[in-house]
Every structure is written in structure tokens, then in C-alpha cells.
Tab-separated table of C-alpha atoms and ligand atoms in Angstrom:
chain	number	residue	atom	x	y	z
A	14	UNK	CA	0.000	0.000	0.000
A	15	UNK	CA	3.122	2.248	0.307
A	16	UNK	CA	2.584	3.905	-3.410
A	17	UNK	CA	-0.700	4.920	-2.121
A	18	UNK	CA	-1.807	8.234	-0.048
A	19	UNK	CA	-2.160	8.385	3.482
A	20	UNK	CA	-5.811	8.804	3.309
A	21	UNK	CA	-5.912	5.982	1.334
A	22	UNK	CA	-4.164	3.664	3.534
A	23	UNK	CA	-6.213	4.546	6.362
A	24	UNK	CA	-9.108	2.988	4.661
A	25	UNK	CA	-7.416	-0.232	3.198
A	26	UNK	CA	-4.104	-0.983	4.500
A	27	UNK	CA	-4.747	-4.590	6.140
A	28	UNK	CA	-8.285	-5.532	4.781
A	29	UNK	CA	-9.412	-8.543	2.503
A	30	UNK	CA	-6.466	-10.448	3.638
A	31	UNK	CA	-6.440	-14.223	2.262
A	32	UNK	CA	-8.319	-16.738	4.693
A	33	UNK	CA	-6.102	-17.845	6.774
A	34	UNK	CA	-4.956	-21.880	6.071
A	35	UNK	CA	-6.289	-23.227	9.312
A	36	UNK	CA	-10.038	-23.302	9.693
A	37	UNK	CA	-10.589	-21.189	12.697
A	38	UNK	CA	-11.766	-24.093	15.544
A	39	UNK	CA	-14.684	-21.479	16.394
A	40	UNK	CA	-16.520	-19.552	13.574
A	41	UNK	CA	-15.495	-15.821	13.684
A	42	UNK	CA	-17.971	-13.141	13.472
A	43	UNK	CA	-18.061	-12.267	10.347
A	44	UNK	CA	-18.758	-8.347	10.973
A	45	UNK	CA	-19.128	-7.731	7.317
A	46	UNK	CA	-21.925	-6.001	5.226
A	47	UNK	CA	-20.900	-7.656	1.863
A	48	UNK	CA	-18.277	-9.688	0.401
A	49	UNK	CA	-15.624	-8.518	-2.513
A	50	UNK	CA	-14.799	-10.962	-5.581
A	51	UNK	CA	-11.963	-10.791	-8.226
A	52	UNK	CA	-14.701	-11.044	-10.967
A	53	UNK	CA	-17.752	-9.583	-11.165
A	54	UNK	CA	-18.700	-12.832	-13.064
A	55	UNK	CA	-18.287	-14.565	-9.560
A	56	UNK	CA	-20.836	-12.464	-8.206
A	57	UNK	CA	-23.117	-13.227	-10.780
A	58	UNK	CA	-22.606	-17.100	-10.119
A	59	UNK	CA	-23.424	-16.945	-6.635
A	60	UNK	CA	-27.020	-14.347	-6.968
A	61	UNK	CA	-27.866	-17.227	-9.686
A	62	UNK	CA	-27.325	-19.763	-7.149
A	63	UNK	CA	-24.826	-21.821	-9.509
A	64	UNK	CA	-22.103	-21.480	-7.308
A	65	UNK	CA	-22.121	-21.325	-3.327
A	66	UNK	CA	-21.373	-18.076	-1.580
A	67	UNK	CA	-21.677	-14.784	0.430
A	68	UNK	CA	-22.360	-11.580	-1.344
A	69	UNK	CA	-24.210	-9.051	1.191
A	70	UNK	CA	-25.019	-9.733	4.643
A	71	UNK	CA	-29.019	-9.455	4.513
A	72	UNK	CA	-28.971	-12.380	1.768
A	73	UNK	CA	-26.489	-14.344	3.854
A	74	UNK	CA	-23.628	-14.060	6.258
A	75	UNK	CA	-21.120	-17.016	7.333
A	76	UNK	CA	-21.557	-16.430	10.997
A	77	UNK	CA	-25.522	-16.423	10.865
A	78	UNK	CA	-24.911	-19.473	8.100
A	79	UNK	CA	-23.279	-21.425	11.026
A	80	UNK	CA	-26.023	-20.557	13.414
A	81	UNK	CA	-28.510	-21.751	10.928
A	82	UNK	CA	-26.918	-25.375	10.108
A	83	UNK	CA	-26.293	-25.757	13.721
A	84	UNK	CA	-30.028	-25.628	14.442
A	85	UNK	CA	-31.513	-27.646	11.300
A	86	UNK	CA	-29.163	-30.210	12.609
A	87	UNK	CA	-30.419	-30.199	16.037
A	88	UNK	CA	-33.891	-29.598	15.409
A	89	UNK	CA	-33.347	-32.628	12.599
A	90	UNK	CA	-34.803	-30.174	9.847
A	91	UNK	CA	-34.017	-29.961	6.469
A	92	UNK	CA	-32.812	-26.073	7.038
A	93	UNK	CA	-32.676	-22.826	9.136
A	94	UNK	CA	-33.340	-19.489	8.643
A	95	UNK	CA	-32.437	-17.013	11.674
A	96	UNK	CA	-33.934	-13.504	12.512
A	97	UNK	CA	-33.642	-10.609	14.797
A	98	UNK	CA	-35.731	-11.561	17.149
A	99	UNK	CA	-38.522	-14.315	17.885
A	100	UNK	CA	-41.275	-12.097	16.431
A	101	UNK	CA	-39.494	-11.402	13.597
A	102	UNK	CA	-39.039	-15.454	12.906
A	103	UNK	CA	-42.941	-15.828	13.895
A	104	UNK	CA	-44.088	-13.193	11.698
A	105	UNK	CA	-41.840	-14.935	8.755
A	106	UNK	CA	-42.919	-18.448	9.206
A	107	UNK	CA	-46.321	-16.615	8.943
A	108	UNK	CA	-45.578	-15.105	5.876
A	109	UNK	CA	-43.754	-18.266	4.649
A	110	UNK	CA	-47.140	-20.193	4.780
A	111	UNK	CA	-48.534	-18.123	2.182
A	112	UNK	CA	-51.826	-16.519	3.821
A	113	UNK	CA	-53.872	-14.651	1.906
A	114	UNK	CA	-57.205	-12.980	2.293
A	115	UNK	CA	-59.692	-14.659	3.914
A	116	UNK	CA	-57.228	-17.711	5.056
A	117	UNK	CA	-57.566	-18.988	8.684
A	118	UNK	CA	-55.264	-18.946	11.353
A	119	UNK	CA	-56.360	-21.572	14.016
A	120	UNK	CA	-54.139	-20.899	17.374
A	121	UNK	CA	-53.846	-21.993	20.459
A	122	UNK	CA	-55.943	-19.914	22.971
A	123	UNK	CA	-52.674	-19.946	25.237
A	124	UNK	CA	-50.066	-18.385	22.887
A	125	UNK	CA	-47.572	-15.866	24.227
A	126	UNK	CA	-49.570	-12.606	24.006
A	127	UNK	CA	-47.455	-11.262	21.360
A	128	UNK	CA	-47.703	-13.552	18.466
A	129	UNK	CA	-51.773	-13.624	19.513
A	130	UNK	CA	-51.466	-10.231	18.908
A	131	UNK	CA	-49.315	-10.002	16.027
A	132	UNK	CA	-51.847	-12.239	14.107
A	133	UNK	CA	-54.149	-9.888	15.231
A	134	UNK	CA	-52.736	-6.225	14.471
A	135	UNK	CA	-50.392	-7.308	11.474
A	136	UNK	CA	-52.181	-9.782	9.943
A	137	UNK	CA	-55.959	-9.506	10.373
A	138	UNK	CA	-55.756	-6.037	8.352
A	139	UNK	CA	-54.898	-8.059	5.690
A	140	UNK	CA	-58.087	-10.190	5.402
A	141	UNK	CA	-56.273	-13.307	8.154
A	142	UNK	CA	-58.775	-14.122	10.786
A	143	UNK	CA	-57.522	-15.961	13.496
A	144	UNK	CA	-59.506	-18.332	15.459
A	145	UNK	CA	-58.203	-19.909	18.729
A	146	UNK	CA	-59.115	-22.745	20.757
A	147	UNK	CA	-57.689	-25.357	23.270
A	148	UNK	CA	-55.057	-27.142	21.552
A	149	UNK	CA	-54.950	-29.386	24.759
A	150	UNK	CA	-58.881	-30.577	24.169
A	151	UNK	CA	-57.513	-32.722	20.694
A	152	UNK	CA	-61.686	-33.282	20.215
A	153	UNK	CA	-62.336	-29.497	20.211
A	154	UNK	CA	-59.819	-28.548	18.374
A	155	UNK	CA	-60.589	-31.511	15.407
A	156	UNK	CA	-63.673	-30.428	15.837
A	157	UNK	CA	-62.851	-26.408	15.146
A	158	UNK	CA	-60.062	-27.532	12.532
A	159	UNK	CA	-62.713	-29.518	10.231
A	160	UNK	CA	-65.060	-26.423	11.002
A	161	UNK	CA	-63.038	-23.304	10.069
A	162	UNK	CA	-60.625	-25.145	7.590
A	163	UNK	CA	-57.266	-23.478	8.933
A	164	UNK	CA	-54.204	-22.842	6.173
A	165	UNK	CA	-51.841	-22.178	9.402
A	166	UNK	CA	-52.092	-24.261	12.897
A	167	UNK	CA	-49.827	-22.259	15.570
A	168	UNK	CA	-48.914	-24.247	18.893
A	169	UNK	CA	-46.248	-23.863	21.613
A	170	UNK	CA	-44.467	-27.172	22.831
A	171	UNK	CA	-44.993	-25.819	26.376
A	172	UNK	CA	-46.824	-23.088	27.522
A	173	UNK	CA	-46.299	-19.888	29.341
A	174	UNK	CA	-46.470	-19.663	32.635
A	175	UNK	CA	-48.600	-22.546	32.724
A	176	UNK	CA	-46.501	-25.073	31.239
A	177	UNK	CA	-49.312	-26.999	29.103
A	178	UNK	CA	-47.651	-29.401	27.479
A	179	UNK	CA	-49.201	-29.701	23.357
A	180	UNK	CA	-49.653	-33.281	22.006
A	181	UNK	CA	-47.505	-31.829	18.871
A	182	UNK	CA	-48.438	-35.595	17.091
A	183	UNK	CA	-52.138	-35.160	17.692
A	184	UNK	CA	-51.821	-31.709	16.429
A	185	UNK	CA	-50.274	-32.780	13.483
A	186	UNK	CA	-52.419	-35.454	11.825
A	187	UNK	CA	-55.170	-32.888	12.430
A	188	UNK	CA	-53.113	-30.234	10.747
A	189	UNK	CA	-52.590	-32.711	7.957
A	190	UNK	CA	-56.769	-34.132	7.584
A	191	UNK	CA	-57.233	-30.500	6.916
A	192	UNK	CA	-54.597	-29.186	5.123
A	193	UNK	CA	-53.219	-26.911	7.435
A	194	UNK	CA	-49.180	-26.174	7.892
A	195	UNK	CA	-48.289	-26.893	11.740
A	196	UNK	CA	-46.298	-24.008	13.738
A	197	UNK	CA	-44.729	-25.037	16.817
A	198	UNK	CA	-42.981	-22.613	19.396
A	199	UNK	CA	-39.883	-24.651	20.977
A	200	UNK	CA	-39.136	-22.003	22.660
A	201	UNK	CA	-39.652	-22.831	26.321
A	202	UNK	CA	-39.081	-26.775	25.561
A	203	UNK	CA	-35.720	-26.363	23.276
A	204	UNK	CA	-35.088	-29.495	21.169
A	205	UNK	CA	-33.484	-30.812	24.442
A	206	UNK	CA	-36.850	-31.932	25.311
A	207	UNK	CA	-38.276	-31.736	22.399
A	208	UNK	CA	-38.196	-31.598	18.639
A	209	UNK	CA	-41.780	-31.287	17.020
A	210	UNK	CA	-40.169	-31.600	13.385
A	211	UNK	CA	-40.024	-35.676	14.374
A	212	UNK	CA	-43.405	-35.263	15.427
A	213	UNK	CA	-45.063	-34.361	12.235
A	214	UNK	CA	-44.721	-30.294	12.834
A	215	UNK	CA	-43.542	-28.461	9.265
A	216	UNK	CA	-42.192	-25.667	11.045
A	217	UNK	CA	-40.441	-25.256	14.675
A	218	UNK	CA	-40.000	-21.540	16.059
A	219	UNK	CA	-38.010	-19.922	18.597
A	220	UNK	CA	-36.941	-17.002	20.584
A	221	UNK	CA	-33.247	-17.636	20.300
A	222	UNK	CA	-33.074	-14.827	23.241
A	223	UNK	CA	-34.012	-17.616	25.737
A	224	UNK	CA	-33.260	-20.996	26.276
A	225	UNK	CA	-30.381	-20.823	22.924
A	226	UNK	CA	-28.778	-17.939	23.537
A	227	UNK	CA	-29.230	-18.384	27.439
A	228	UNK	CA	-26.765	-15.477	28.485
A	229	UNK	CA	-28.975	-12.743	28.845
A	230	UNK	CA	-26.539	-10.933	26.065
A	231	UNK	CA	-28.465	-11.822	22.327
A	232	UNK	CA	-31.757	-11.133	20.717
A	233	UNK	CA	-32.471	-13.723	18.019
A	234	UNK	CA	-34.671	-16.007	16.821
A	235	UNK	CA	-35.043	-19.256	13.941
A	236	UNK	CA	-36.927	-20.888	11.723
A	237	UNK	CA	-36.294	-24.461	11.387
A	238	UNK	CA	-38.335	-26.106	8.441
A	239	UNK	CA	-39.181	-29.416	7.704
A	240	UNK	CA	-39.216	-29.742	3.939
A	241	UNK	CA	-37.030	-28.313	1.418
A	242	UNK	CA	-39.680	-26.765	-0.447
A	243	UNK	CA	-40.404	-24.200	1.930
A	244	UNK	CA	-37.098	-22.350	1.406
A	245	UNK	CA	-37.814	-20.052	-1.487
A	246	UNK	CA	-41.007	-18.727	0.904
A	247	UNK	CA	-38.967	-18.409	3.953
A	248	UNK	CA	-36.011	-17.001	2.213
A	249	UNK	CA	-38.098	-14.514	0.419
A	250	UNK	CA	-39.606	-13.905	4.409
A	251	UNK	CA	-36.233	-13.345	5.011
A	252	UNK	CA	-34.191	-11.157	2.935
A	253	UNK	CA	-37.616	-8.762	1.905
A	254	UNK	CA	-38.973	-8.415	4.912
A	255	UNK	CA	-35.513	-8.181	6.302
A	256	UNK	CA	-35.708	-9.136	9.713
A	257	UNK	CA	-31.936	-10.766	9.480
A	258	UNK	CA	-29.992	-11.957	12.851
A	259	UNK	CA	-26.632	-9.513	12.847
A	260	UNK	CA	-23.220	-12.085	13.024
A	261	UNK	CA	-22.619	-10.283	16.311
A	262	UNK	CA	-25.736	-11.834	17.987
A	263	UNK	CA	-25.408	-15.013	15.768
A	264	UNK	CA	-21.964	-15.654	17.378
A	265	UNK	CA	-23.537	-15.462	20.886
A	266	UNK	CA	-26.291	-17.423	20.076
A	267	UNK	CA	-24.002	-19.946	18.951
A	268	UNK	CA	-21.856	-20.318	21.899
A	269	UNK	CA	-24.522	-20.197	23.623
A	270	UNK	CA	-25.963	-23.723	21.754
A	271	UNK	CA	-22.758	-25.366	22.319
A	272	UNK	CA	-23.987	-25.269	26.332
A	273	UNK	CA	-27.500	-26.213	26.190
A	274	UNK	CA	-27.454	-29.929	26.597
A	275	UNK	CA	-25.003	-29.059	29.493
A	276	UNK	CA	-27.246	-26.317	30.894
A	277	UNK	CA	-30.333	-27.891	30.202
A	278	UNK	CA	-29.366	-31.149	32.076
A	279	UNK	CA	-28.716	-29.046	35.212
A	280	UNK	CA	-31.582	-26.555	34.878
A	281	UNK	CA	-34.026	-29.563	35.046
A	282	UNK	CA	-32.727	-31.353	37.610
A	283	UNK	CA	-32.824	-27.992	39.676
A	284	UNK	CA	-35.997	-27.389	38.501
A	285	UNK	CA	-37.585	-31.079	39.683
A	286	UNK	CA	-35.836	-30.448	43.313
A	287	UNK	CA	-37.293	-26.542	43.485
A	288	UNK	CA	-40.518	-28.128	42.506
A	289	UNK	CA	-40.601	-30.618	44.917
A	290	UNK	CA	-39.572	-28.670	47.489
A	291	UNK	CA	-41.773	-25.561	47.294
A	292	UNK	CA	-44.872	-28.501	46.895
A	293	UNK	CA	-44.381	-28.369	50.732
A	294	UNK	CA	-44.496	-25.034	51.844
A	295	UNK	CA	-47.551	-23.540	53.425
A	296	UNK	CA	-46.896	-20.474	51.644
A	297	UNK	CA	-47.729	-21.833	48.499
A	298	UNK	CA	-51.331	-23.377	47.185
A	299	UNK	CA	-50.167	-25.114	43.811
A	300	UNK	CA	-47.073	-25.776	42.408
A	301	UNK	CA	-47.088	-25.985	38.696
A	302	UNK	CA	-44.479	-28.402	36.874
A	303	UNK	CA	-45.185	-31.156	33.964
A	304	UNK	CA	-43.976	-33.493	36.527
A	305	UNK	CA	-46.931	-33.387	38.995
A	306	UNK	CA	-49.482	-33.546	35.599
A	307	UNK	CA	-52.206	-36.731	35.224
A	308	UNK	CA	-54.276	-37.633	32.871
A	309	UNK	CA	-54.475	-36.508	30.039
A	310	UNK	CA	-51.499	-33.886	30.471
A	311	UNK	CA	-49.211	-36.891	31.705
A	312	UNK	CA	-49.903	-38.822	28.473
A	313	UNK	CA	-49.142	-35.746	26.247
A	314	UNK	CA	-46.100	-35.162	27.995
A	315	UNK	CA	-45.150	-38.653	27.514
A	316	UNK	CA	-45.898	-38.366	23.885
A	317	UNK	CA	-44.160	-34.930	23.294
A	318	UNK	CA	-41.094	-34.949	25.188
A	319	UNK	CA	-38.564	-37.772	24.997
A	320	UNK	CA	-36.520	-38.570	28.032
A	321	UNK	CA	-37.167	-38.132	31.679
A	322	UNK	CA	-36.966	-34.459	32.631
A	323	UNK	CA	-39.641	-32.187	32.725
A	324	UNK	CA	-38.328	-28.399	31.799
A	325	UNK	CA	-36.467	-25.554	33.523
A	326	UNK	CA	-39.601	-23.883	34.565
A	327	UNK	CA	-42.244	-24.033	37.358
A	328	UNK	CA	-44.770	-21.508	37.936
A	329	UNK	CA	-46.003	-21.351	42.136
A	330	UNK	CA	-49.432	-19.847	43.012
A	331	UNK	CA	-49.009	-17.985	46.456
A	332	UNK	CA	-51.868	-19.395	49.161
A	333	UNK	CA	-52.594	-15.359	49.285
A	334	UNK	CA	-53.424	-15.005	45.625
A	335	UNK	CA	-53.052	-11.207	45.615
A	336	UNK	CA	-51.000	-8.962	43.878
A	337	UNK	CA	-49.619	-7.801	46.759
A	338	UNK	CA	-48.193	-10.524	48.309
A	339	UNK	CA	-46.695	-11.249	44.517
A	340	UNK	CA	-45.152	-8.439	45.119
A	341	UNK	CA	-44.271	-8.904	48.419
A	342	UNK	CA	-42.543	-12.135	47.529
A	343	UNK	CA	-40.951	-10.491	44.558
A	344	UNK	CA	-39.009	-6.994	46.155
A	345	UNK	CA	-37.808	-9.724	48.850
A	346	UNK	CA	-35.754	-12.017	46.581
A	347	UNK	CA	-31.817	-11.489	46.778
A	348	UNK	CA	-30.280	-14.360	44.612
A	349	UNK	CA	-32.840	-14.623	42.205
A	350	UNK	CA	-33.797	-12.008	39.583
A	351	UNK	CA	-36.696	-10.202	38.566
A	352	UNK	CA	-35.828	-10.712	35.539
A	353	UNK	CA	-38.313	-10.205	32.084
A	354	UNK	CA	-36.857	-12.840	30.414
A	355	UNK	CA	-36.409	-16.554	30.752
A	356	UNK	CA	-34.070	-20.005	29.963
A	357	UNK	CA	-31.142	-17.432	31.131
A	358	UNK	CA	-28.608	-19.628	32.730
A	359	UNK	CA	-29.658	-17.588	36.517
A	360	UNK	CA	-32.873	-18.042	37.567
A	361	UNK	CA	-35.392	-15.217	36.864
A	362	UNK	CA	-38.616	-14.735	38.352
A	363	UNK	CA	-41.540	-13.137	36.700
A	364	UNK	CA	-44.812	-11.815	38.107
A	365	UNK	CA	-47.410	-12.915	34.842
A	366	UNK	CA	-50.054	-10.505	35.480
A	367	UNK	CA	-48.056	-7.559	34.969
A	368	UNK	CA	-45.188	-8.936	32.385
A	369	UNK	CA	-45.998	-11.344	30.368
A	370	UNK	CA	-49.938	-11.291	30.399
A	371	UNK	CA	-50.619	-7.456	31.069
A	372	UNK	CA	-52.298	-6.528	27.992
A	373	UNK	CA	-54.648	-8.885	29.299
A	374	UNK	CA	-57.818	-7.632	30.964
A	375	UNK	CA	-58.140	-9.266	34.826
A	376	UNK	CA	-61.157	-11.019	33.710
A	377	UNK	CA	-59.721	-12.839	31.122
A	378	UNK	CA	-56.569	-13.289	33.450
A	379	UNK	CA	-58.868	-15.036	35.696
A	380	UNK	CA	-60.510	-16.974	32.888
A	381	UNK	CA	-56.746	-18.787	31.942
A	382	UNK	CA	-55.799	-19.560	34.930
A	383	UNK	CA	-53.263	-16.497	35.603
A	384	UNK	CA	-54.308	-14.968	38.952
A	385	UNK	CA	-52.559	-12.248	40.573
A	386	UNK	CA	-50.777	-14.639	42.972
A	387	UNK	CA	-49.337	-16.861	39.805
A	388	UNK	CA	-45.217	-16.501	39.743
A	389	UNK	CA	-42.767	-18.224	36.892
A	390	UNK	CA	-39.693	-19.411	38.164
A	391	UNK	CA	-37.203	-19.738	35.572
A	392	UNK	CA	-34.882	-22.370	37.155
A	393	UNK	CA	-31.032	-21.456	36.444
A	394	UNK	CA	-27.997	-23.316	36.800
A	395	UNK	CA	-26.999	-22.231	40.193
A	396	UNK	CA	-26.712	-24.513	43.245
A	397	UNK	CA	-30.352	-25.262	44.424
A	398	UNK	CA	-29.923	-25.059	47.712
A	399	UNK	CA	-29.302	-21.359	46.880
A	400	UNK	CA	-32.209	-21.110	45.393
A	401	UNK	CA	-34.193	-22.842	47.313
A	402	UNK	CA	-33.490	-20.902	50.382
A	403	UNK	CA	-33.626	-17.458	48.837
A	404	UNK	CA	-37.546	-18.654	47.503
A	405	UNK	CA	-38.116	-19.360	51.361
A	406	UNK	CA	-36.912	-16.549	52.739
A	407	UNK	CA	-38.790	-14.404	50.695
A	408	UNK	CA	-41.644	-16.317	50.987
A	409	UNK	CA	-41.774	-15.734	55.039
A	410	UNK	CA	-40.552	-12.166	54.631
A	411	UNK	CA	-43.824	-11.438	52.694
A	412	UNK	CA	-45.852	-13.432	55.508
A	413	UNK	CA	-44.429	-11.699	58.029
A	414	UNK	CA	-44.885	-8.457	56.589
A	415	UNK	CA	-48.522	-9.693	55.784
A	416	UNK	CA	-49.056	-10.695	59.059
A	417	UNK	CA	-47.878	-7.313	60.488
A	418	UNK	CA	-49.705	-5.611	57.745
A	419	UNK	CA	-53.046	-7.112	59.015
A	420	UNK	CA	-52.300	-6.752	62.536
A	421	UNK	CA	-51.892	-2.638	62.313
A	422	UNK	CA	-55.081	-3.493	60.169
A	423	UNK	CA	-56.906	-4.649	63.111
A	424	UNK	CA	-55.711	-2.180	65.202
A	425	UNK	CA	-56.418	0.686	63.282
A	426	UNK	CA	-60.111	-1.208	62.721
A	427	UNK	CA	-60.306	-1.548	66.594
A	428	UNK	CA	-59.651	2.409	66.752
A	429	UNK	CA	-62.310	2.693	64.668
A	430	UNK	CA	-64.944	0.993	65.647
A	431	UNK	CA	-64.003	2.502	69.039
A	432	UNK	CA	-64.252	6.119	68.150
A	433	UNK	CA	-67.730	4.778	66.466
A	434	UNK	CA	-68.817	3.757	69.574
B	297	PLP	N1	-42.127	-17.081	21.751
B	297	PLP	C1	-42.204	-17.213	23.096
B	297	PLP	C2	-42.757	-18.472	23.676
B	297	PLP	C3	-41.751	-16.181	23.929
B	297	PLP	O1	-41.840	-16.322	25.264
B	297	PLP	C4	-41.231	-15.013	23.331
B	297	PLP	C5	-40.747	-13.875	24.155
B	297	PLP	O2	-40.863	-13.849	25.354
B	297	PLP	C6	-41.201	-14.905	21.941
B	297	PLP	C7	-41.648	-15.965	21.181
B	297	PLP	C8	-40.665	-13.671	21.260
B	297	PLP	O3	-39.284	-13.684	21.332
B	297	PLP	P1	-38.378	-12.355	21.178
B	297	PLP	O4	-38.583	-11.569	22.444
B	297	PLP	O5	-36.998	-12.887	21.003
B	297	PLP	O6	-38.876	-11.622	19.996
């Protein structure tokens, strides 16, 4: 570069070195808006799909590429596409499933209030109506499915916070006797417990931001597909709508993957011992976990999720089921975090009335089971006796201070009634 200007130097000297003759033994992050060729020909090649390749970051990117064959192969899919977020992958598996006016989205009643609602502001203006119903009554929904003739069934593997558990195979040949394309949210179940592709789904979901990433540092999400022939649709999702994962949150994401078995492994196990320890506590009037389900829950969760473990999450439902002692319970936590999110690898706590389900109105709250008392306990990877002793402690700081709460009640009623007198 030395016959070259200063100026000029500053902006090349050292760039578009050769690769290096090692592969790197971790994919770099290939910060990188496009990609340079000797030939223009080459270019040409590659947009015409004759030849494989990189040419600008929104059409492709090798970091994001590595992502993306890193979760077809553990989601046993035929290929990934990965996003910004995990609306950004909903809305494109959406769009990949080629709606049109007056097509039928049949979801489950107990979606994560955002896709409900994206189906409902972003799509419905378009002429989508969207019809939900129990996916965990398989004769009502049959029933709905043969009567409103879906294009798009949308399921999650395990609900949130009340960790229904979706017979994805039941689901499936349903989807299939009516034509439908089956959409399953892995988000909460990861293909650690779970992976709905084997189970007759077309396409699997996820926030990336939880469970895969599972750092607290990324925002991603995926689209793992079943079939080949859904890639043009999902690609054109992609790159036109635009929603693309950067290679600086791909990178995370995919470190974080490498852990998840590992992670995973212990944030069950901690999760069965929390479970079974809270079931004891006076403070508490139900303990919610896949591993205390009968009937017809227990055989869907036999069907669903292969192995023995049950998830990294348990929802509690305080004995006082008021939003105070939620709170209560909540400011009085020291290990555990009130944290929005969940599947980080430290255990966040959530209050689903006011976070996750707020947009609802109390009434229909009430109606699904999420009462002001309802917590989810996202189970991390730290040791359990930590975390079960900082869930007790706040649970008897918040009866204590409810139990002095009621007795400056009475007095203060006492002084009442006795001036009324
Ligand atoms: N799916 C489920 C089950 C979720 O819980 C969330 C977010 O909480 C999303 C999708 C959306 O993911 P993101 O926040 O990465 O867009």
C-alpha cells in the first residue's frame, strides 16, 4: 500500500487479507456487510445460485450461516433461517405459509400474548382471521379444525407460565386431515426436550433470546423447516422483509448452543428439586411443573417430550393469591432475579399478570388460569440449595410483613370501631 496516499491507507491498508490456512476451531464473526470478488462474473454465479457463496449480509452471512446449520441439525430439519428476534421469525414463518385474504389462522388460545397479537394487528388487516381454541382438548380442536378449515395451525411445545404441554403428534395429523401447515414454538421446551419436526410439525419456532442464547446478552430467533420446499417462501420472508440476525448476535447465540445440553441437564434437575420442594411449603397453594401432571397432560407429555426431565420452569401460586403478596414475595428475593426474560442460565422470576400477560384484561386473566398470585420461576444453573433458600426466605418475609400488615389493620379497625362507639 506504500505507493498509495495516506488517506488511502487509512481505509485499506490490512483488509481482505487471504483466509487464513487453518479453519478457525470457532466460527469468527463475520462483521461484514458484503463480500468482494476478483470477478464480477463470480458475483453473478453466486445471486444465480450456480455457485455457493456470500455476497451481502441481509442475503447471507457465514456467521448467521453457522447458526442456521447448527439448528436444522439439532432440530433434525431440512434447514434454518435465523432472525432478529422471535417475532421477527414468527411473523416470517407466517408469511412463509402463504396466507392470503380470507385464510384462517387456528391458534392456540394460550399463545404468548405477542404472536396472539401479532396475528391480530399485522395480519388480520390483511383479510387473516384468526380463530383460537384449546389445543390441549384434541376433540375441540378436530372439531374447530374440520369447522373453520385453517391454512396455518400455531402451537407452543410448552406453555407460558402454565406449562401446558401440546400433544404436537395429535396436532399434526389434524393439521394434515385439513390441510393446514403446523407451527410449533420450541421455545420454552428447546429441542433438548423436544423436537416437534419428528413429530409431524412443518415448522419449529423460537426465541433464540431464551433458552439458545441463554446469556442474557443476544436477541435472536429461527426458523427451522421441515421440507425443502419451503425455502424459497422463507427465504423470500427473510431477505424482503428483512428481519436478518446480525453475526454479532449469531456468534452469541451460537456459543450459547454449544452449552445447552449441558445447561439444560442441570436446569431440570434444579428445577424437579425446586418443585418438589416448594410442593411443601404452606406459603404456596399449587405448584405448577409437567412433573406433577395426570391424565391426560401426563400422556401428552409422555408423547411430546422424549426422556425423563420435565423443563427448567415451574410456575407457584401464592396461598394469598393477591398482587400484593406477589409483590411482596418479589421486592424480597436477593439471589434470584426479577428478571423479564427466561431459559437465562440464573434463575429469573416473573410476576405474569403484569409482564408477560398485562395486555390482558383481569377477567380474562382469571378466565386462563393467571391470577394475581401466579409466579414463573425460571430455574437457572446455580446450586439449588441457593435457590431454594432465597424462595423461602422471601416467601416468610412477605408473611411476616402480611401478618404485620393485618395486625396494624386490626388495630387501626379496633380504633375505629371505638371512636364509632
Ligand atoms: N415465543 C415465546 C414463547 C416467547 O416467550 C417469546 C418472548 O418472550 C417470543 C416468542 C418472542 O421472542 P423475542 O422476544 O426474542 O422476539
Amino acid at each position: 500500500m506504500g505507493d498509495f496516499s495516506l488517506a488511502t491507507r487509512f481505509v485499506h491498508a490490512g483488509e481482505r487479507r487471504d483466509a487464513p490456512a487453518g479453519v478457525p476451531a470457532s466460527t469468527p464473526i463475520y462483521a461484514t456487510s458484503s463480500f468482494i470478488y476478483e470477478q464480477v462474473e463470480d458475483i453473478d454465479r453466486i445471486v444465480d445460485g450456480e455457485t455457493s457463496g456470500f455476497v451481502y449480509s441481509r442475503y447471507g452471512n457465514p456467521t448467521v450461516a453457522a447458526f442456521e446449520e447448527a439448528m436444522a441439525a439439532v432440530e433434525n430439519g431440512k434447514f434454518a433461517y435465523a432472525f432478529g428476534s422471535g417475532m421477527a421469525a414468527i411473523h416470517a414463518a407466517l408469511l412463509a405459509s402463504e396466507l392470503s385474504s380470507g385464510s384462517v389462522v387456528l391458534a392456540s388460545r394460550d399463545l404468548y400474548g405477542s404472536t396472539l397479537e401479532l396475528l391480530y394487528s399485522v395480519f388480520r388487516p390483511f383479510g387473516v382471521k384468526t380463530v383460537t381454541e384449546d389445543f390441549n382438548d384434541i376433540a375441540a380442536l378436530r372439531a374447530r379444525a374440520l369447522e373453520v378449515k385453517p391454512a396455518v395451525m400455531f402451537c407452543e411445545t410448552l406453555s407460558n407460565p402454565l406449562l401446558k404441554v401440546c400433544d404436537i403428534e395429535e396436532c399434526a395429523a389434524i393439521a394434515r386431515e385439513v390441510g393446514a401447515k403446523l407451527i410449533v414454538d420450541n421455545t420454552f421446551a428447546t429441542p433438548y426436550l423436544c423436537r416437534p419436526l419428528d413429530l409431524g410439525a412443518d415448522f419449529v419456532v423460537h426465541s433464540a433470546t431464551k433458552f439458545l442464547g441463554g446469556h442474557a446478552d443476544a436477541t435472536g430467533g429461527v426458523v427451522v423447516a421441515k421440507e425443502e420446499f419451503d425455502k424459497p417462501a422463507l427465504l423470500g420472508a427473510l431477505t424482503l422483509a428483512g428481519g436478518v440476525l446480525s453475526p454479532w448476535e449469531a456468534h452469541s447465540i451460537l456459543r450459547g448452543l454449544k452449552t445447552l445440553g449441558l445447561r439444560m441437564e442441570k436446569q431440570c434437575s434444579n428445577a424437579e428439586l425446586l418443585a418438589n420442594r416448594l410442593d411443601k411449603l404452606p406459603q404456596i397453594s399449587e405448584v405448577i411443573y409437567p412433573k406433577f401432571f395426570e391424565g391426560d397432560q401426563a400422556n401428552a407429555l409422555d408423547r411430546t417430550f422424549h426422556g425423563s426431565e420435565y423443563g427448567a420452569i415451574v410456575s407457584i401460586r401464592l396461598a394469598d393469591d393477591t398482587r400484593e403478596a406477589a409483590y411482596r414475595f418479589l421486592n424480597a428475593l436477593q439471589l434470584c432475579t426479577r428478571a423479564a426474560s427466561v431459559g437465562d442460565l440464573f434463575t429469573g422470576i416473573v410476576h405474569p399478570a403484569t409482564a408477560t400477560h398485562r395486555e390482558l384484561s383481569p377477567a380474562k386473566r382469571a378466565e386462563i388460569g393467571i391470577t394475581e398470585g401466579l409466579i414463573r420461576i425460571s430455574v437457572g444453573i446455580e446450586d439449588v440449595n441457593d435457590i431454594v433458600a432465597d424462595i423461602e426466605q422471601a416467601l416468610r418475609a412477605g408473611e411476616a410483613f402480611s401478618r404485620g400488615f393485618s395486625q396494624i389493620t386490626l388495630i387501626e379497625e379496633t380504633k375505629a370501631a371505638t371512636v364509632g362507639a
